[in-house]
XYZ file of C-alpha atoms in Angstrom:
204
model
C 29.527 51.097 86.201
C 30.961 51.109 82.455
C 34.761 49.589 82.941
C 35.138 53.024 81.086
C 33.916 55.340 83.381
C 36.072 57.731 84.576
C 38.270 58.549 87.541
C 38.027 62.289 88.877
C 40.993 63.074 91.557
C 40.230 66.404 92.908
C 43.117 67.690 94.050
C 45.256 70.614 94.591
C 49.472 70.975 93.715
C 49.930 72.603 96.911
C 49.351 69.457 98.515
C 51.901 66.667 99.359
C 48.832 64.192 100.020
C 47.530 64.833 96.412
C 51.482 64.060 95.578
C 51.460 60.541 97.424
C 47.407 60.328 96.203
C 48.391 60.570 92.537
C 51.364 57.818 92.975
C 48.659 55.584 94.597
C 46.238 55.976 91.967
C 48.726 55.453 89.290
C 49.421 52.384 90.618
C 46.079 51.084 91.138
C 44.307 52.315 87.934
C 44.237 49.844 84.864
C 46.159 51.283 81.632
C 43.325 52.065 79.796
C 41.273 53.676 82.525
C 40.620 57.027 81.768
C 41.407 59.700 84.879
C 40.726 63.333 85.110
C 42.576 65.621 87.575
C 40.109 68.569 88.638
C 41.447 71.679 90.599
C 40.644 72.256 94.409
C 41.232 75.427 96.411
C 43.601 73.975 98.828
C 44.808 77.202 100.049
C 43.055 80.371 98.177
C 44.370 82.707 100.343
C 47.937 82.237 99.731
C 48.929 85.468 98.544
C 51.278 85.913 94.726
C 54.424 86.367 96.590
C 54.209 83.398 98.655
C 54.794 82.728 102.412
C 56.672 80.800 104.583
C 54.922 77.249 104.586
C 56.465 76.407 108.085
C 54.848 79.523 109.803
C 51.632 78.903 107.905
C 51.183 75.381 109.046
C 52.222 76.169 112.354
C 49.314 78.955 112.222
C 47.529 76.341 111.094
C 48.363 74.383 114.754
C 49.856 71.504 112.779
C 52.881 69.921 114.510
C 55.294 70.022 111.343
C 57.668 67.614 112.845
C 55.149 65.143 113.466
C 53.766 65.482 110.168
C 57.246 64.921 108.063
C 57.379 61.911 110.039
C 54.800 60.381 108.945
C 54.551 61.764 105.550
C 58.038 60.710 104.468
C 58.023 57.001 105.069
C 54.922 56.853 102.575
C 56.691 58.988 99.585
C 59.478 56.828 99.872
C 57.417 53.436 100.136
C 55.981 54.961 96.432
C 59.240 56.127 95.455
C 58.679 59.950 95.573
C 60.929 62.859 96.018
C 60.204 64.712 99.319
C 62.149 67.205 101.561
C 62.966 65.771 104.765
C 62.932 69.793 106.136
C 60.788 72.159 105.254
C 62.844 75.392 106.504
C 63.083 77.736 104.448
C 60.366 76.839 102.088
C 57.288 78.534 100.690
C 54.194 78.029 99.854
C 52.972 79.682 96.967
C 49.505 80.231 94.980
C 48.426 77.439 92.769
C 45.659 79.620 90.793
C 48.090 80.042 87.767
C 49.636 76.516 87.670
C 45.859 74.891 87.523
C 44.699 77.378 84.757
C 47.797 75.993 82.841
C 46.537 72.439 83.334
C 43.226 73.256 82.570
C 44.668 75.671 79.295
C 47.020 71.942 78.577
C 43.844 70.315 78.487
C 42.411 72.135 75.665
C 45.773 72.515 73.378
C 47.758 69.281 74.462
C 47.418 65.907 74.089
C 46.255 63.492 77.139
C 49.636 62.348 77.745
C 51.046 66.029 77.721
C 48.819 66.358 80.231
C 49.573 63.878 82.585
C 53.011 64.799 81.878
C 52.189 68.957 83.164
C 50.238 67.231 85.945
C 53.503 65.430 86.983
C 55.752 68.234 86.652
C 53.831 70.669 88.777
C 53.317 68.224 91.403
C 57.480 68.013 91.337
C 58.296 71.384 91.009
C 56.020 72.887 94.271
C 56.364 69.316 96.392
C 60.258 68.803 95.658
C 61.702 71.597 93.848
C 59.688 74.391 95.979
C 59.276 76.764 92.547
C 57.273 79.397 92.024
C 54.481 78.074 90.243
C 52.437 81.352 90.448
C 55.625 82.756 88.367
C 54.671 82.848 84.718
C 58.183 82.520 83.616
C 58.293 78.941 85.279
C 55.298 77.839 84.186
C 56.232 78.615 80.735
C 59.153 76.969 81.345
C 57.991 73.795 82.592
C 54.847 73.115 79.594
C 57.529 73.715 77.207
C 59.340 70.776 78.959
C 56.672 68.596 78.289
C 56.196 69.146 74.949
C 53.199 71.699 74.759
C 53.809 75.359 73.474
C 54.983 77.689 76.805
C 54.816 80.863 75.405
C 50.811 80.437 74.239
C 50.413 78.884 77.429
C 51.922 81.817 79.183
C 50.110 84.406 77.466
C 46.793 82.581 77.630
C 47.335 82.731 81.635
C 48.318 86.038 81.470
C 45.240 87.116 80.139
C 43.114 85.918 82.305
C 41.448 83.221 79.625
C 41.400 80.249 82.072
C 40.478 82.354 85.229
C 36.306 81.664 84.914
C 37.213 77.928 84.241
C 39.387 77.902 87.249
C 36.812 79.815 89.063
C 34.328 77.451 88.046
C 35.971 73.867 88.528
C 36.393 75.085 92.177
C 32.274 75.886 92.173
C 31.946 72.542 91.153
C 33.979 70.700 93.884
C 32.594 72.896 96.348
C 28.929 71.794 94.999
C 30.055 68.225 94.796
C 30.469 68.016 98.733
C 34.349 67.738 98.669
C 35.998 69.593 101.619
C 39.336 68.082 101.375
C 41.893 66.698 98.692
C 42.732 64.159 97.156
C 39.270 62.948 96.486
C 38.544 60.537 94.532
C 35.173 59.892 92.335
C 34.045 57.147 89.953
C 30.405 57.810 89.246
C 28.378 58.543 92.649
C 31.023 56.783 94.693
C 34.072 58.463 96.302
C 36.898 57.990 99.320
C 38.960 60.945 100.515
C 42.694 61.190 101.586
C 45.718 59.704 99.853
C 43.814 56.057 100.189
C 46.129 53.027 99.763
C 46.203 51.279 96.991
C 44.156 48.053 97.468
C 41.131 50.895 98.425
C 41.486 52.786 95.660
C 41.199 49.366 93.612
C 38.255 48.610 95.395
C 36.776 52.042 94.442
C 37.796 51.424 90.633
C 36.419 48.101 90.797
C 32.815 49.532 91.735
């Protein structure tokens, strides 16, 4: 394996474990090691207007109190902000957010793309912003130094819808069934693994 072989992280901004997993990957990875975030459809049926996240999780059989009790200490260990109560929060579609990231990959610098990923994670996981909203996406892109207006136009026109759908198909064809999943060459691990596990993956 080449020392420069990229780390691919399949992810969705709606996934709190991906938010945690990205922080762990950034601690594990060498400063000059290339990394890529690839979109995955965690909840592709999320309506444009969003839905109550607690009701949705309970409908899936998830004990929200237990999930938070497990997740919050892990977030704190990584220095990440995360809500202690999900009441009143909404799950939003991340289709457009993923398309914005694909647009940024073509029209921004690597640093801007990385900043956008982090901004979108924070917008969804901490601020509970509607990342399906074109107004919100334009603002977030602008905040990280991208041409938010141009990004908005591209997303509104659907310029990156087919690219996002293709990325979803690639993930499925690669056998990705959950996120985060990290892949280096022919090796991979699923879940927000500890930093030590990720370092072993990176070392090959």
